[in-house]
Short mmCIF file of C-alpha atoms in Angstrom, two decimals:
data_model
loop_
_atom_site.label_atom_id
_atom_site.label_comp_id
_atom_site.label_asym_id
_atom_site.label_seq_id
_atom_site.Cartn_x
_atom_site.Cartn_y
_atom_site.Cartn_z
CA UNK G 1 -25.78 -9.71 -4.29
CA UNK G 2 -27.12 -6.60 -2.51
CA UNK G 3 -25.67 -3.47 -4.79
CA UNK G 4 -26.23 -1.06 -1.83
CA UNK G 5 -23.82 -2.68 0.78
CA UNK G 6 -21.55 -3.59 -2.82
CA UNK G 7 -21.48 0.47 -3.15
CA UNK G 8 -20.65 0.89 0.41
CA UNK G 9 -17.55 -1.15 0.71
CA UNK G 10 -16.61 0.57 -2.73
CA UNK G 11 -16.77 3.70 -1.37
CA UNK G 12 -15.51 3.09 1.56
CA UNK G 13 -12.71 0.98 0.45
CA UNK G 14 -11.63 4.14 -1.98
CA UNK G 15 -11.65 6.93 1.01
CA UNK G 16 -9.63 4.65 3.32
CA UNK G 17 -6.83 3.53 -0.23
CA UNK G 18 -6.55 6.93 -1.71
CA UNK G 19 -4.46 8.48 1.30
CA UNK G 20 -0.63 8.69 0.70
CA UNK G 21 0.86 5.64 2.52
CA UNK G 22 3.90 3.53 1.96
CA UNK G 23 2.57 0.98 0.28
CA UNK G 24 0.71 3.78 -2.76
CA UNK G 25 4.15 5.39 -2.73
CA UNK G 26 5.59 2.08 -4.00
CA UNK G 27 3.19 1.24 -6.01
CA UNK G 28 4.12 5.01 -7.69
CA UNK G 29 7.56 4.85 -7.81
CA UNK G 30 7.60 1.11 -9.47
CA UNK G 31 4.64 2.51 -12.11
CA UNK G 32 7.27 5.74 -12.70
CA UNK G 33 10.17 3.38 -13.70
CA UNK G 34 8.10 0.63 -15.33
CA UNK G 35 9.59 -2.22 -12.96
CA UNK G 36 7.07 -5.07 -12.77
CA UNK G 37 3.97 -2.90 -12.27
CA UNK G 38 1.35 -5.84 -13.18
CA UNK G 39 2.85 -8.23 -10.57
CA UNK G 40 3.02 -5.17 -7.76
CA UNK G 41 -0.11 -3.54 -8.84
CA UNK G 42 -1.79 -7.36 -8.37
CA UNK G 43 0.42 -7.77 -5.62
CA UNK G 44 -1.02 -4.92 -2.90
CA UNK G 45 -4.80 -5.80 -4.31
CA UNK G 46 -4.40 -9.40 -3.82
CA UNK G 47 -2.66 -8.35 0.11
CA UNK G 48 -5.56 -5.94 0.55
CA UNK G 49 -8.49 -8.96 -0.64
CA UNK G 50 -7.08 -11.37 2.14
CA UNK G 51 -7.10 -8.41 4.70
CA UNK G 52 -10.40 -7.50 3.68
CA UNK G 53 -11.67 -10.98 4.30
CA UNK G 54 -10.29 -11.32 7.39
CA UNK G 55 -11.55 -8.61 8.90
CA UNK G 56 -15.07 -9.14 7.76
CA UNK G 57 -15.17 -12.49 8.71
CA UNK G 58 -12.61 -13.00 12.11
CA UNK G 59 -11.75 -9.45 13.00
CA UNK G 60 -13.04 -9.67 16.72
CA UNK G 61 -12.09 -12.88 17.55
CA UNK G 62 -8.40 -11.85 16.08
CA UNK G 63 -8.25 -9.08 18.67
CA UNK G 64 -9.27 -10.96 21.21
CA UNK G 65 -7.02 -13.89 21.08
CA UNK G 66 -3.54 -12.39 20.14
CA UNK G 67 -3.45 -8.96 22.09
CA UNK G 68 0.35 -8.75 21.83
CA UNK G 69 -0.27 -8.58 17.68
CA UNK G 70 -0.40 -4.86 17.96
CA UNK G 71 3.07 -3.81 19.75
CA UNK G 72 4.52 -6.47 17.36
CA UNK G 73 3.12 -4.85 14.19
CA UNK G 74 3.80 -1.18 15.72
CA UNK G 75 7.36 -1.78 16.28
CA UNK G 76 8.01 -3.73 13.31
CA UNK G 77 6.50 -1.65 11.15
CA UNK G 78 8.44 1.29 12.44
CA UNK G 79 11.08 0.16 11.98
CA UNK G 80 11.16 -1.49 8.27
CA UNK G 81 9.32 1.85 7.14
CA UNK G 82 12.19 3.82 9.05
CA UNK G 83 14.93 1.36 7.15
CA UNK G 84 13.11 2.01 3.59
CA UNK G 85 13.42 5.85 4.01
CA UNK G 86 16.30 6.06 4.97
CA UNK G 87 17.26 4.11 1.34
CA UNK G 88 14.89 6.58 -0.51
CA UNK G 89 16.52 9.53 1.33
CA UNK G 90 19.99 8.12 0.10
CA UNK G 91 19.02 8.31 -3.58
CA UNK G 92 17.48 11.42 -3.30
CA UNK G 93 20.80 12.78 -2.16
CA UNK G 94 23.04 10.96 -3.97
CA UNK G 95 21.34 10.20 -7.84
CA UNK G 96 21.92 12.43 -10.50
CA UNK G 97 19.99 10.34 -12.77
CA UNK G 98 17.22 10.64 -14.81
CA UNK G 99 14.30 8.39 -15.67
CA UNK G 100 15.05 7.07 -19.19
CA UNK G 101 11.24 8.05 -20.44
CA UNK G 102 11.72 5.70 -23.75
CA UNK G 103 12.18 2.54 -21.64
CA UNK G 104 10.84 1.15 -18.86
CA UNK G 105 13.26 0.76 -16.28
CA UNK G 106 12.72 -2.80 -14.35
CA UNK G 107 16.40 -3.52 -13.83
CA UNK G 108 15.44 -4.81 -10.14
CA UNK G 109 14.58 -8.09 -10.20
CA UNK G 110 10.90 -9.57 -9.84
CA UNK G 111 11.34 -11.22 -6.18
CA UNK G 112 13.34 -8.56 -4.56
CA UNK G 113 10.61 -6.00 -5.89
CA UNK G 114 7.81 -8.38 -4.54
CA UNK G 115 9.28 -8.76 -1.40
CA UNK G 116 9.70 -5.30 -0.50
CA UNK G 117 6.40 -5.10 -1.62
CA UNK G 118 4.91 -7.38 0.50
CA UNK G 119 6.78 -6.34 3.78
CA UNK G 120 6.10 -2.19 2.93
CA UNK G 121 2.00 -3.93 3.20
CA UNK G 122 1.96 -6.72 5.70
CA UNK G 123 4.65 -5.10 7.77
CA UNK G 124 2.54 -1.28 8.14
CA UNK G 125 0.10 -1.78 10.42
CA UNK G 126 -1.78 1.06 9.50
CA UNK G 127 -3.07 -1.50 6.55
CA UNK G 128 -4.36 -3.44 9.15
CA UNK G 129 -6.46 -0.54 10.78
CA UNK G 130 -7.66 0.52 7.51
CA UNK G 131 -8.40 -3.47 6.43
CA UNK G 132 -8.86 -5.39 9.34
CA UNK G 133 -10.42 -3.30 11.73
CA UNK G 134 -12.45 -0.14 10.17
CA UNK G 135 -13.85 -2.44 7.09
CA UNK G 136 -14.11 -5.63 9.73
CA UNK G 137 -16.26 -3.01 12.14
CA UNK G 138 -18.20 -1.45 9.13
CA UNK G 139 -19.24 -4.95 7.78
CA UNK G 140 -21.15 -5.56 10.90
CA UNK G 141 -23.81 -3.35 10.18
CA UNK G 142 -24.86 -5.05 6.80
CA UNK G 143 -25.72 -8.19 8.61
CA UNK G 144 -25.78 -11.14 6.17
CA UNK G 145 -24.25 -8.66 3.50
CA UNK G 146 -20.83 -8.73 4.38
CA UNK G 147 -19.70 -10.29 1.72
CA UNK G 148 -21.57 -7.56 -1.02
CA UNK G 149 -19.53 -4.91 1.44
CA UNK G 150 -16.47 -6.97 1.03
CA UNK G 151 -16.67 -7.27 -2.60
CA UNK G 152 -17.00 -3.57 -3.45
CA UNK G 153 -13.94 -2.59 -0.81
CA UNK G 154 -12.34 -5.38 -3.05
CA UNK G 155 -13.43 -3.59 -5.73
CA UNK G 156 -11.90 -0.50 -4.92
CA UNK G 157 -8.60 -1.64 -3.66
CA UNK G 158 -7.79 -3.88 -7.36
CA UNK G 159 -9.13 -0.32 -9.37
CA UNK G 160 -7.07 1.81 -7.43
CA UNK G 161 -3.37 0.26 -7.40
CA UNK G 162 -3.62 -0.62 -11.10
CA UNK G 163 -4.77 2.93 -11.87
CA UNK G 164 -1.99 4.54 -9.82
CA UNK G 165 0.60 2.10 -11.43
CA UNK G 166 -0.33 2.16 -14.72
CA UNK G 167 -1.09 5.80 -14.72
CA UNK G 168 2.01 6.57 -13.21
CA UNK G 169 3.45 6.37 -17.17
CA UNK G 170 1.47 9.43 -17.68
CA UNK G 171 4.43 11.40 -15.26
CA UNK G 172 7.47 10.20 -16.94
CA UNK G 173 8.17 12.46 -19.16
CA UNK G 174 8.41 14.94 -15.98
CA UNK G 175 10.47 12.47 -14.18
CA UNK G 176 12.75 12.88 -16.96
CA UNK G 177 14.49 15.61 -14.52
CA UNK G 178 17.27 14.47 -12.31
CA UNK G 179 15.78 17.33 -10.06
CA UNK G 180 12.06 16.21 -9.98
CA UNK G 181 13.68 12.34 -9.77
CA UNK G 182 14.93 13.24 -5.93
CA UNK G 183 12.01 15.43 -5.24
CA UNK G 184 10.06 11.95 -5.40
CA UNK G 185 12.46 9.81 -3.55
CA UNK G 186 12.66 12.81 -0.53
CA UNK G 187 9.27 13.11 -0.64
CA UNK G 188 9.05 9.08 -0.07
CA UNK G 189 11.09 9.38 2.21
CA UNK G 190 9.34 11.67 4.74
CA UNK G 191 6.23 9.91 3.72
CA UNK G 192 7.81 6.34 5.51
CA UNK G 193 9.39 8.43 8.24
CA UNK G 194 5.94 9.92 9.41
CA UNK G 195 4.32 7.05 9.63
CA UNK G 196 7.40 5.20 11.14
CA UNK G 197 6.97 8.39 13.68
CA UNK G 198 3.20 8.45 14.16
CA UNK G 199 3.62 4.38 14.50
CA UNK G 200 6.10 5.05 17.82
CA UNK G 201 4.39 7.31 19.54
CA UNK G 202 0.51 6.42 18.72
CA UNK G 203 1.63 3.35 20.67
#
């Protein structure tokens, strides 16, 4: 395997993941209240290795045969994203909860939790862009290293979302404040809503 194109799809794959998005503000909540964070965490890397793949390997010829792909994922997108803030705004406002710091909280059951898992990352098409088409175009210029690039983007992506949910316990003990609780879900909140927004009008 050729390390240098393995280092570039790690890096690469890190400054593209490491931006707040939907799908790491998930990820964070679910690692705050202990709620299946293995089978999430394993979840968005597993989502991000079959983008990755497909955009190294059939990212132009993608584009080229389904042009009506984009308004579809836009739109869609938008509006999921825009449906899942407005939930996160509602328990900001109305939870006077804390987060019970002595045990993990997974009262949510596995498939619901997987499922809005899986739509808040196949449904965004901004995972697409960063997937699909910048690490599908960047691949191109390791010709007959694609795969090493692939690999290390891989690499990144399955490091990342286990290190944000798992080291999401390290908060808890903060997030044992009703207050600091509904900062999080507001904050989640306007984080879907921009992108719902930016997904609208960058159309």
């Amino acid at each position: 395997m050729d390390f240098s194109a393995y280092l570039s799809g790690l890096g690469m794959g890190l400054s593209l993941i490491v931006a707040i998005g939907a799908q790491n503000a998930f990820v964070l909540r679910q690692g705050l209240r202990g709620g299946h964070v293995f089978a999430v965490c394993l979840t968005c890397a597993l989502s991000d290795v079959a983008l990755i793949v497909l955009g190294v390997t059939s990212f132009s010829r993608i584009a080229a045969v389904l042009p009506w792909l984009d308004p579809v994922m836009r739109f869609g997108g938008a509006a999921f994203l825009g449906f899942y803030g407005l939930k996160s705004l509602m328990s900001a406002v109305r939870s006077r909860a804390a987060l019970d710091v002595g045990v993990a909280n997974g009262a949510t059951p596995l498939m619901p939790t997987l499922v809005a898992c899986l739509a808040i990352t196949w449904l965004n098409p901004h995972v697409y862009l960063d997937t699909v088409v910048l690490l599908g175009t960047i691949s191109t210029q390791f010709p007959g290293r694609e795969m090493a690039f692939a690999l290390g983007a891989m690499t990144s992506s399955f490091g990342f979302f286990f290190s944000l949910g798992y080291g999401a316990a390290w908060l808890r003990p903060v997030f044992a404040q009703p207050t600091a609780w509904r900062i999080l879900e507001g904050a989640i909140a306007a984080v879907m809503w921009a992108i719902a927004g930016s997904l609208v009008v960058g159309g």
